[in-house]
GROMACS .gro file of C-alpha atoms in nm:
model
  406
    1UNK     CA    1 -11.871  -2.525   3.180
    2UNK     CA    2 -11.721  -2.251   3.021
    3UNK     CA    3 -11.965  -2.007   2.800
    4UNK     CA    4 -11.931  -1.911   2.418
    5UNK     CA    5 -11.840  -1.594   2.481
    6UNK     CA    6 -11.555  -1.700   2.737
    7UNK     CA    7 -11.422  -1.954   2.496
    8UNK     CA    8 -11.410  -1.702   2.220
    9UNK     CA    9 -11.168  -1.439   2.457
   10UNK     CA   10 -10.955  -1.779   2.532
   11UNK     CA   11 -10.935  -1.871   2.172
   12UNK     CA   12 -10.812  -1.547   2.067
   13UNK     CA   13 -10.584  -1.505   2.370
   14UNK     CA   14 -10.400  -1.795   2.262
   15UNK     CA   15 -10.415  -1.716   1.827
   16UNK     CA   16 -10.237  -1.357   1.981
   17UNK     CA   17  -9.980  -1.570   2.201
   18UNK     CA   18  -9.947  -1.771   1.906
   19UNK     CA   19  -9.882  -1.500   1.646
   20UNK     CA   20  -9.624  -1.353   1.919
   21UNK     CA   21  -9.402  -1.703   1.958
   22UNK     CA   22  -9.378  -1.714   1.584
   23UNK     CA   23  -9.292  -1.367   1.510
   24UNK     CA   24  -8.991  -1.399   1.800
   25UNK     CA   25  -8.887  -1.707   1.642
   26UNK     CA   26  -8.835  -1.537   1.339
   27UNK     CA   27  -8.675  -1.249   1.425
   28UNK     CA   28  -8.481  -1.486   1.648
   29UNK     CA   29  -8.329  -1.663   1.317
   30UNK     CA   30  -8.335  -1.350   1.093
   31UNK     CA   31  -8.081  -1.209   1.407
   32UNK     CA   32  -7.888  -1.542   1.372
   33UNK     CA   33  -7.842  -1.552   0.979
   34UNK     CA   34  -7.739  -1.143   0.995
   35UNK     CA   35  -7.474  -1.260   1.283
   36UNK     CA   36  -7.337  -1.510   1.034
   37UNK     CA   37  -7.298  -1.321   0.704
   38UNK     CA   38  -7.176  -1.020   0.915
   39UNK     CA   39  -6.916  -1.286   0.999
   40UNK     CA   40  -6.852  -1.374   0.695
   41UNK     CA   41  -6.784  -1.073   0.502
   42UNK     CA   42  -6.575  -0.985   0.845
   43UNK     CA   43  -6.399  -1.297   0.680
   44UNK     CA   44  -6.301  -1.206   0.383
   45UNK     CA   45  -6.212  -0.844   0.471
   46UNK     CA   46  -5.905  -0.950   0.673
   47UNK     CA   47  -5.892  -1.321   0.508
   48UNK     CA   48  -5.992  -1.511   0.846
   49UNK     CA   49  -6.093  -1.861   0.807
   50UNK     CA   50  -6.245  -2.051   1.108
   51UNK     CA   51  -6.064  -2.377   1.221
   52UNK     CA   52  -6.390  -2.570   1.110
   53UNK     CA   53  -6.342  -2.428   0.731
   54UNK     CA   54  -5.943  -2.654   0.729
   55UNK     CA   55  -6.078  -2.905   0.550
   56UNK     CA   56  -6.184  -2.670   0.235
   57UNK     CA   57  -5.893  -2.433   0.307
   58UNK     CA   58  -5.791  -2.413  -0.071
   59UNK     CA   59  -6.117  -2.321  -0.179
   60UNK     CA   60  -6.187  -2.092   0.108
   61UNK     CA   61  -5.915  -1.885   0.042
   62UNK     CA   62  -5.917  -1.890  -0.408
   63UNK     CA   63  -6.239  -1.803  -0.319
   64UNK     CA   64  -6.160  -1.541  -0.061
   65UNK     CA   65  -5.856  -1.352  -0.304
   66UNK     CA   66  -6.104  -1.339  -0.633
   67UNK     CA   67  -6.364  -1.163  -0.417
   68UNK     CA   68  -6.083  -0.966  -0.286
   69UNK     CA   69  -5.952  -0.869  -0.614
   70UNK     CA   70  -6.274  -0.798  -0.795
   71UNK     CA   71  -6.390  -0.577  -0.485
   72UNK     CA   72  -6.104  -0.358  -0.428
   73UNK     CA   73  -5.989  -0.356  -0.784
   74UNK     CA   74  -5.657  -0.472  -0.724
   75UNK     CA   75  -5.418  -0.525  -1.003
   76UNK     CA   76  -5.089  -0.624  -1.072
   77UNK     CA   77  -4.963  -0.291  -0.959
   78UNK     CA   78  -5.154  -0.287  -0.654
   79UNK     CA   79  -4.902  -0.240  -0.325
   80UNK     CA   80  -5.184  -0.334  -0.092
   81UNK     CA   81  -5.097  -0.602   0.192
   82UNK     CA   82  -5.408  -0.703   0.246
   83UNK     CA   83  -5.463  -1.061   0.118
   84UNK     CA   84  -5.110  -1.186   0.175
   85UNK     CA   85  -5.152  -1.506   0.289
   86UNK     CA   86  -5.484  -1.609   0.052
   87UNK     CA   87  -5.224  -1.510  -0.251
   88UNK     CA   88  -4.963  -1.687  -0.101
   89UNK     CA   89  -5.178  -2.050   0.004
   90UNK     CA   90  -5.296  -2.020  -0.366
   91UNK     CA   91  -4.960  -1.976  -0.549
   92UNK     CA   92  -4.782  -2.147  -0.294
   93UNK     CA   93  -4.993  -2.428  -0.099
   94UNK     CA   94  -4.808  -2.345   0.239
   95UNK     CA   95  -4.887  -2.002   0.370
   96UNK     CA   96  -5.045  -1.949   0.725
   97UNK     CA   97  -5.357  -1.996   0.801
   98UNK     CA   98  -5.514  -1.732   0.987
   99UNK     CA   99  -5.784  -1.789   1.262
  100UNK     CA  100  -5.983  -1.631   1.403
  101UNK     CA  101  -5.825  -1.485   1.751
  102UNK     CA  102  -5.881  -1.660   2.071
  103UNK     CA  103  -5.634  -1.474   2.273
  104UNK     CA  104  -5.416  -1.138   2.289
  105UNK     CA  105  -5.118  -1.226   2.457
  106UNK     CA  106  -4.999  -1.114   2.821
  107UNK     CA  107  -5.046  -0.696   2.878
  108UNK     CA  108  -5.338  -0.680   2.683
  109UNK     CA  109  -5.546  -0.584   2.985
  110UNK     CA  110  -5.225  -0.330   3.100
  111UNK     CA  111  -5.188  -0.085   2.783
  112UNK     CA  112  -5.416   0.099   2.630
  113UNK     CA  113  -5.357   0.027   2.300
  114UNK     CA  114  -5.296  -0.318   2.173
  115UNK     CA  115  -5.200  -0.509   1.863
  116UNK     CA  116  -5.471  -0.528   1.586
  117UNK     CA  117  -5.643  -0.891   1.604
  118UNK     CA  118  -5.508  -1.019   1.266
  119UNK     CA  119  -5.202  -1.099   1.121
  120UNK     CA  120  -5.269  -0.932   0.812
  121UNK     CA  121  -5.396  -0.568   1.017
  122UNK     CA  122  -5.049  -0.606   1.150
  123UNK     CA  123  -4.881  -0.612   0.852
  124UNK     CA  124  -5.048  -0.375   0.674
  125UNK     CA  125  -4.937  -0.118   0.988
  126UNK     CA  126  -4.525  -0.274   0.950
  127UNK     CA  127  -4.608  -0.189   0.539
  128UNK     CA  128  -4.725   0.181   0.663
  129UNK     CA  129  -4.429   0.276   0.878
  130UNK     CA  130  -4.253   0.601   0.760
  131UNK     CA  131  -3.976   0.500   0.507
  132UNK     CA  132  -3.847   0.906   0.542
  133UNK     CA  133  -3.569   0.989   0.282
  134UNK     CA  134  -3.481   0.548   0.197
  135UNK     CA  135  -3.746   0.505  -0.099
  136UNK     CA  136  -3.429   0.578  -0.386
  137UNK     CA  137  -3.184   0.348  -0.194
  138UNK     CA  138  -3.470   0.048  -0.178
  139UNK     CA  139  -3.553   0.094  -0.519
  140UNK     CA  140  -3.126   0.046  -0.590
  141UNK     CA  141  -3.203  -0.257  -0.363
  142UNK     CA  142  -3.455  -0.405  -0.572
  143UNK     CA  143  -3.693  -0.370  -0.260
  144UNK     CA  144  -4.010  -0.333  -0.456
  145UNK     CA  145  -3.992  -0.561  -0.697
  146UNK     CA  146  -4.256  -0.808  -0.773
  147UNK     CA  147  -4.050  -1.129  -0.746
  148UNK     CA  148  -3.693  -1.191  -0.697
  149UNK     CA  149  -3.417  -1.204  -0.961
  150UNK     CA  150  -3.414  -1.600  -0.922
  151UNK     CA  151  -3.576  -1.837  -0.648
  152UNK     CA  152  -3.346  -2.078  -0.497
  153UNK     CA  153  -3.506  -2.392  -0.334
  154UNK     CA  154  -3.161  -2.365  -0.059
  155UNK     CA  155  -3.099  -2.060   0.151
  156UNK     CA  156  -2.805  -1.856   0.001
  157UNK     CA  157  -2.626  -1.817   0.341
  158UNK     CA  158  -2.402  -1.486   0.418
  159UNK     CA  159  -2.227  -1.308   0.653
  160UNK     CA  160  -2.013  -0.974   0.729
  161UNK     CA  161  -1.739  -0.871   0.902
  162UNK     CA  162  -1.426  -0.587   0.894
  163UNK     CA  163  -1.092  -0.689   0.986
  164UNK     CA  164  -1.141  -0.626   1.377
  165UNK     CA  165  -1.359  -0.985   1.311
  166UNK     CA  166  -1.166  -1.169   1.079
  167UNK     CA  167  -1.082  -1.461   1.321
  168UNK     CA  168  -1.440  -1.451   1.462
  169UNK     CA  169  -1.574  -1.527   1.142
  170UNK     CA  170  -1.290  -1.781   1.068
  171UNK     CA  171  -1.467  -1.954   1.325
  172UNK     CA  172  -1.807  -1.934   1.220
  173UNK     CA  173  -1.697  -2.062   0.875
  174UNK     CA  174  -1.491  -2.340   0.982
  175UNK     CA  175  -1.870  -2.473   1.160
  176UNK     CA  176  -2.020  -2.395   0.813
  177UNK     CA  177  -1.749  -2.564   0.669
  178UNK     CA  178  -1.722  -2.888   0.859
  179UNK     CA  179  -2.101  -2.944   0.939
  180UNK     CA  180  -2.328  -2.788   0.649
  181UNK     CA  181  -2.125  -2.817   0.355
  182UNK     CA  182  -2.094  -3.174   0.346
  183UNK     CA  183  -2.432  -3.269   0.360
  184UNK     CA  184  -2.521  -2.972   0.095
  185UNK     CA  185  -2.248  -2.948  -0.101
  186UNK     CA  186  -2.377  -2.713  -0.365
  187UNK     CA  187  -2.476  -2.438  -0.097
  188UNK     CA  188  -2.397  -2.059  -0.153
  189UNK     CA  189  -2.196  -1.883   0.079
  190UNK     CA  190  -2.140  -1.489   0.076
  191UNK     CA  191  -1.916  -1.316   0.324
  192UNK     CA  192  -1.923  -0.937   0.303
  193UNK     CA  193  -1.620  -0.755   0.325
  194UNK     CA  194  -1.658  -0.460   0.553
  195UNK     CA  195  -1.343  -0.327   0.604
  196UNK     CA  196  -1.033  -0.610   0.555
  197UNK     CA  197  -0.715  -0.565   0.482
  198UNK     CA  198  -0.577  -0.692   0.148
  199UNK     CA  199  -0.397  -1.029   0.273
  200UNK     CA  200  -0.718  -1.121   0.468
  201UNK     CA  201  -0.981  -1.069   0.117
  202UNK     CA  202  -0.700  -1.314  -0.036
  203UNK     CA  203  -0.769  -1.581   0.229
  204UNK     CA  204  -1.110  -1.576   0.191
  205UNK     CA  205  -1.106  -1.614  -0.147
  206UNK     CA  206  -0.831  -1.896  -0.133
  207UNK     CA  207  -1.012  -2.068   0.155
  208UNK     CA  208  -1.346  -1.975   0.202
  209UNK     CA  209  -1.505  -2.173  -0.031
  210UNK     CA  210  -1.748  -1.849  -0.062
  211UNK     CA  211  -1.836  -1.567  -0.288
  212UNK     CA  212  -1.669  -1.222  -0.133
  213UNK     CA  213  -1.838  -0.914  -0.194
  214UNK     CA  214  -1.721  -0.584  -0.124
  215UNK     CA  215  -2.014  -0.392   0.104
  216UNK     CA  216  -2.063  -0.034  -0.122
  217UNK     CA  217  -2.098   0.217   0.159
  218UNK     CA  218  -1.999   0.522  -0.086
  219UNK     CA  219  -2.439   0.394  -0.210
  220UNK     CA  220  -2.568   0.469   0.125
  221UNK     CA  221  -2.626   0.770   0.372
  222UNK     CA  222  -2.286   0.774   0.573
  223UNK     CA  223  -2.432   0.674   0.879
  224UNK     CA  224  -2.448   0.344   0.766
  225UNK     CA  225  -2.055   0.361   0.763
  226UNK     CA  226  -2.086   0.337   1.146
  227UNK     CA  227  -2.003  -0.018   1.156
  228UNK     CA  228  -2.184  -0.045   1.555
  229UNK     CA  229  -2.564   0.116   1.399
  230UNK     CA  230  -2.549  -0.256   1.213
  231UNK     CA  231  -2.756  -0.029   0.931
  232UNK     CA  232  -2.569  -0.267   0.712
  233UNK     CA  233  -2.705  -0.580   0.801
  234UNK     CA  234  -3.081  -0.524   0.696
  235UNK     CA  235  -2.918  -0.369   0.372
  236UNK     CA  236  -2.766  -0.628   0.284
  237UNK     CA  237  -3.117  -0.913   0.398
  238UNK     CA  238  -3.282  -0.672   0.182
  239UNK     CA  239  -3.061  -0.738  -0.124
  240UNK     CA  240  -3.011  -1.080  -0.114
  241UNK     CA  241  -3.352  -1.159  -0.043
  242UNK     CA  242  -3.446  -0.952  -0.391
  243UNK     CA  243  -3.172  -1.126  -0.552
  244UNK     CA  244  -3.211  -1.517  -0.442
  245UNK     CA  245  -3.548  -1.528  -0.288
  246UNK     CA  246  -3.414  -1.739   0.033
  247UNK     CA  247  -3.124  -1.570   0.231
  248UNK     CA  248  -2.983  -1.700   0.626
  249UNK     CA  249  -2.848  -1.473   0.826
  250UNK     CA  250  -2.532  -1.558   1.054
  251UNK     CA  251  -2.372  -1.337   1.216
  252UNK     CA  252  -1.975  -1.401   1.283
  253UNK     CA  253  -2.029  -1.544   1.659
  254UNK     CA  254  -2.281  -1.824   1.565
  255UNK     CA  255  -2.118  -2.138   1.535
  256UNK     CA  256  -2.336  -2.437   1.380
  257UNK     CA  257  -2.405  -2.745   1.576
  258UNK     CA  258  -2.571  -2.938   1.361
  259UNK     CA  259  -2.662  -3.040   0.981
  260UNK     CA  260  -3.038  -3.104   1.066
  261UNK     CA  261  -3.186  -2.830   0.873
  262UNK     CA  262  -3.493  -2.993   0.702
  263UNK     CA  263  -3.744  -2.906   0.971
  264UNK     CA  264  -3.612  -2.513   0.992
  265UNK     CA  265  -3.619  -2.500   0.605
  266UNK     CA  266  -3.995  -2.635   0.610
  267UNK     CA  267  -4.088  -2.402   0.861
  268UNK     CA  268  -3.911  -2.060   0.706
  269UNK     CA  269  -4.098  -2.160   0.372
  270UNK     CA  270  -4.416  -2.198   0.562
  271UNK     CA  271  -4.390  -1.918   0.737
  272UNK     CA  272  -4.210  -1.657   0.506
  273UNK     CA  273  -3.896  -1.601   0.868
  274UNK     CA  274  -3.731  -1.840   1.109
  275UNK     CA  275  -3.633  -1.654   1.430
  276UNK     CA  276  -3.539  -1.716   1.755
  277UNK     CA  277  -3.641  -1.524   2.100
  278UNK     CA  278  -3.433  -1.389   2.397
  279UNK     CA  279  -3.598  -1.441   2.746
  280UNK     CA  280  -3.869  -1.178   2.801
  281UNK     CA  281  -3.684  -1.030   3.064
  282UNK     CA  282  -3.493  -0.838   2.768
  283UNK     CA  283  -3.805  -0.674   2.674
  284UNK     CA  284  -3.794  -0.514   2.318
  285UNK     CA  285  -3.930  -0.202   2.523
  286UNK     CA  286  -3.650  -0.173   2.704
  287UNK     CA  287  -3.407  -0.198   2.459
  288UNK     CA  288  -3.568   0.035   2.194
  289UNK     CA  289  -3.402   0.377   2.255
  290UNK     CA  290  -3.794   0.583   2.305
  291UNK     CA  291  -3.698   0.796   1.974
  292UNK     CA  292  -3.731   0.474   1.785
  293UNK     CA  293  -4.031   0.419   1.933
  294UNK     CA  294  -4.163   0.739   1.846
  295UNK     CA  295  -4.075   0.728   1.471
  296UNK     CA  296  -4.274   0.415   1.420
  297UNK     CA  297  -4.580   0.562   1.595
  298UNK     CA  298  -4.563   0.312   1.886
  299UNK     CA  299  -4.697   0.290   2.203
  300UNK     CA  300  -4.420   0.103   2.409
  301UNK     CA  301  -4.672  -0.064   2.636
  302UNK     CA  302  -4.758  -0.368   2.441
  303UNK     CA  303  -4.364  -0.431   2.384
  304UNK     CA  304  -4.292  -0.452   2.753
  305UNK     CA  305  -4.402  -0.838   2.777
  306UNK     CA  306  -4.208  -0.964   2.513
  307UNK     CA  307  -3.827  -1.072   2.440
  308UNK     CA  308  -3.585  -0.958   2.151
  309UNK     CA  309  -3.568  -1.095   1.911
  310UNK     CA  310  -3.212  -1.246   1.748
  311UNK     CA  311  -3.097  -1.075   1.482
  312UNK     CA  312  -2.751  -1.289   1.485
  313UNK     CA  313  -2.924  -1.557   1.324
  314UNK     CA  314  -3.245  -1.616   1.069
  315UNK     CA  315  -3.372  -1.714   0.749
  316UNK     CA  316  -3.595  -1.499   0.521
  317UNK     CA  317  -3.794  -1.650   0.242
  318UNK     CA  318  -3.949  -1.412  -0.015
  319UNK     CA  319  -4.362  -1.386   0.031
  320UNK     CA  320  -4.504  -1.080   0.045
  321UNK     CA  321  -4.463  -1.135   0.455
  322UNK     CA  322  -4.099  -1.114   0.403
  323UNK     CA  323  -4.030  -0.880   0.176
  324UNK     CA  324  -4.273  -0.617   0.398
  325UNK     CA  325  -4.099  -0.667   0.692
  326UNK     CA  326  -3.739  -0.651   0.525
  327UNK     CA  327  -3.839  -0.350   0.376
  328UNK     CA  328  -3.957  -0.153   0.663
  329UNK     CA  329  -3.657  -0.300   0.856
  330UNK     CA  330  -3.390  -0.191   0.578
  331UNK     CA  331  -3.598   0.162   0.542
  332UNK     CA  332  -3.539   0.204   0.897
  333UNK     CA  333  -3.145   0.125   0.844
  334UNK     CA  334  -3.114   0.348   0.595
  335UNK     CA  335  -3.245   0.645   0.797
  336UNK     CA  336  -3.029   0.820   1.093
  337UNK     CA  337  -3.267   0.919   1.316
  338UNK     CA  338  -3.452   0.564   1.306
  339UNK     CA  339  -3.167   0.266   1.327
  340UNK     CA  340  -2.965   0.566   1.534
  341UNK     CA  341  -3.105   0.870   1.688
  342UNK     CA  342  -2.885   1.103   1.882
  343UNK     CA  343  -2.775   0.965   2.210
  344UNK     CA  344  -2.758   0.584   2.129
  345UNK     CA  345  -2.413   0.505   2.072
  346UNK     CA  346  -2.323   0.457   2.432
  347UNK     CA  347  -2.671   0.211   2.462
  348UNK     CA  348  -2.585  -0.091   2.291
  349UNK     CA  349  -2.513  -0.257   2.692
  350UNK     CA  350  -2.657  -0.142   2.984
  351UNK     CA  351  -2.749  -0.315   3.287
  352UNK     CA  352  -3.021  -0.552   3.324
  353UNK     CA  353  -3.090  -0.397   3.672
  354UNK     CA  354  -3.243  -0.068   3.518
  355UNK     CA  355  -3.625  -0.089   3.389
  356UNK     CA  356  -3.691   0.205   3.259
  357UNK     CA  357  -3.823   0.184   2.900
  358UNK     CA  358  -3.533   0.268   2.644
  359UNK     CA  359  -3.259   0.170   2.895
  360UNK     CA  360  -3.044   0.020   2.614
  361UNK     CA  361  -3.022   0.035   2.221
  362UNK     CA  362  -3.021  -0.241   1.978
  363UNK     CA  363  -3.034  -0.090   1.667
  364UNK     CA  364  -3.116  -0.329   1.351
  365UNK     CA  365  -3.158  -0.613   1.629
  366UNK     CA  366  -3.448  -0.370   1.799
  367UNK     CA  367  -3.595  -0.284   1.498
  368UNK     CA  368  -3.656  -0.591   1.381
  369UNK     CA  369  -3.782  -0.738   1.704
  370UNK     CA  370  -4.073  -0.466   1.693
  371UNK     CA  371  -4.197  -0.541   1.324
  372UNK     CA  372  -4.146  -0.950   1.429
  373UNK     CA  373  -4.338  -0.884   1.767
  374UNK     CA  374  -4.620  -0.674   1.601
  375UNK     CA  375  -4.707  -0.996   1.385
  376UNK     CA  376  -4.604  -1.277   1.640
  377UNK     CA  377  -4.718  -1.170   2.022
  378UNK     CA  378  -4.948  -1.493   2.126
  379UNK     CA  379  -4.623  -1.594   2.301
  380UNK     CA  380  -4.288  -1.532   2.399
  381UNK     CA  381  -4.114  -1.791   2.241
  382UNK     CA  382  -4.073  -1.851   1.904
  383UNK     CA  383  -4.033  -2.070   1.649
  384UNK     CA  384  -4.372  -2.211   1.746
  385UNK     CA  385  -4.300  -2.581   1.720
  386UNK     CA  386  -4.293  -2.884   1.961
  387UNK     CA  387  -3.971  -2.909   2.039
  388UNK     CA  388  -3.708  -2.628   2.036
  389UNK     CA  389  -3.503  -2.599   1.723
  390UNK     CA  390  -3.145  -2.606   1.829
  391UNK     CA  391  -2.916  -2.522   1.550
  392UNK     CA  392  -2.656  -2.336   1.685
  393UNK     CA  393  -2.458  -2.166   1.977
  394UNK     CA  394  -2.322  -1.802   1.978
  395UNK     CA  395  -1.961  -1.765   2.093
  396UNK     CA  396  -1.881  -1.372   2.107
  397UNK     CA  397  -1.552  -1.309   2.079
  398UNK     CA  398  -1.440  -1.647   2.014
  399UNK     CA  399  -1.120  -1.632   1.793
  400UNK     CA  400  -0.932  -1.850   1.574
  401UNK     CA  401  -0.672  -1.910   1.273
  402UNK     CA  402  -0.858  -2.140   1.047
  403UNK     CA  403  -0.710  -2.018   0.698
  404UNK     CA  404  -0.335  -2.056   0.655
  405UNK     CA  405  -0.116  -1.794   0.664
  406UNK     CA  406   0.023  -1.815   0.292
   0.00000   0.00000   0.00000
């Protein structure tokens, strides 16, 4: 039997035990509910939405940009990227949604730095990259503008060439020609002139069924008159992007296969770029020259896993996305010792056999495959859709006399 005095010890052994479970229970859930708004307001700092939020995704994010606004102070004037993709789902209804990261991409356990974990972060560092002596030549270009002169629902498509590619392009436009203009029929065409001869501009215009604009090199540094730094080409993205809102690239060896452009289109307006990878044996590290490398602040480590990018061929649709990465890409173009440092005009080939990083030199085509591989590195291969998007083959140096000889 146990005694009165024995019972009392037991009775407030167990009230103590008692008192303890509760109290860790609480802190328990008081830890739990601090985890969760900690998570939230991680959240809205770099606009992450968890998958399980999709079905509210509107909301989420209207809810996400006022917060944004009203806490930072942003206005109208404001050239922060943070928030890119909230503004753009709530104007728009088809921006990205970003989630939260469940993977890094292959090297992320080999380099010791490593992409930020958000798309946004990313941007914000492609937004940040030195623009040295360019900011008077992308304000000419329209390149901070709010909005473009005028949206166009169709891609205005262009292209550029001197006289040394006058029957490569001849090519390209005969594919235009017979495969994309007759199913759009009201499409834009611009082919820059970069250096033709007087009898060639009068084809075009006879036979190109295009508008032909004369590039103004005497409104650029004269680097960019170097027709092999391709410092033109992001000049003239930049423009047209600023001046129709939707611009595709070709350059004069792509030659169009099909007219089966409705899921590209979706996907470029979705996504503010279509582009296409190289195998990622051509890794952008290796064909960055390393003083490129060093003028964007990068540590070539993370861009030794992944492909180039093509800059032959891509769409650009104006979002905040785009017009960043244009930007920084035409900025770069528009600077010597960026899109062409000392040393790199004998690196545009080299052989595959070397591994060294900076082996070869792309110019605009390396440029832009480092901004495009900061924001997209989960993979190598890109577009991310089911099944490859096959618009198109490249045929360098393929010649031909499409436009009579008058």
């Amino acid at each position: 039997m146990i005694q009165p005095h024995m019972w009392r010890k037991l009775k407030k052994r167990w009230l103590l035990f008692l008192i303890f479970a509760v109290a860790c229970l609480y802190i328990s859930q008081n830890l739990m509910w601090q985890t969760q708004v900690a998570d939230r307001e991680r959240g809205r700092e770099v606009g992450v939405v968890r998958a399980d939020q999709r079905q509210d995704i509107n909301n989420v994010l209207e809810s996400f940009e006022k917060e944004k606004a009203l806490s930072s102070g942003l206005n109208e004037n404001s050239n922060s990227k943070l928030g890119a993709d909230a503004r753009l789902r709530a104007k728009y209804g088809s921006a990205r949604i970003i989630l939260q990261p469940e993977k890094h991409g292959p090297g992320y356990n080999e380099c010791p730095t490593w992409f930020h974990d958000f798309f946004e972060e990313n941007l914000a560092v492609i937004a940040n990259y030195s623009i040295g002596n360019a900011k008077p030549y992308l304000e000419k270009l329209g390149a901070y503008q709010k909005e473009p002169n005028t949206t166009v629902d169709f891609p205005v498509f262009v292209t550029a060439a001197n006289s040394g590619f006058f029957d490569v392009t001849q090519a390209l436009l005969k594919s235009v020609h017979e495969i994309i203009m007759p199913k759009y029929k009201d499409m834009k065409l611009i082919y820059y002139d970069l250096g033709l001869q007087d009898n060639e501009v009068k084809r075009l215009k006879k036979y190109c069924k295009c508008e032909v604009r004369k590039f103004p090199f005497e409104d650029f540094p004269d680097h960019v008159q170097q027709l092999k730094t391709y410092a033109w080409k992001p000049i003239i993205i930049m423009k047209l992007l600023m001046e129709f809102g939707f611009v595709w690239w070709m350059d004069s060896s792509v030659r169009w296969t099909t007219d089966k452009l409705e899921e590209s289109l979706s996907y470029c307006k979705a996504n503010s770029i279509i582009f296409f990878t190289y195998d990622k044996i051509l890794s952008v590290a290796q064909h960055m020259d390393t003083q490129t490398m060093k003028y964007f602040g990068e540590d070539p480590c993370k861009f030794r896993y992944f492909g180039e990018i093509e800059a032959t061929f891509g769409a650009y649709h104006f979002d905040e996305v785009s017009q960043t990465l244009v930007r920084s890409w035409a900025a770069c173009a528009l600077n010597e010792n960026c899109i062409a440092p000392p040393g790199t005009a004998s690196k545009l080939s080299c052989s595959i056999h070397r591994t060294e990083d900076g082996r070869c030199h792309r110019f605009d085509q390396a440029v832009l495959s480092l901004m495009l591989r900061r924001l997209y590195h989960e993979q190598n291969d890109y577009p991310q859709v089911p099944v490859p998007i096959n618009l198109r083959v490249i045929e360098r140096g393929h010649r031909i006399n499409y436009f009579p000889n008058d």
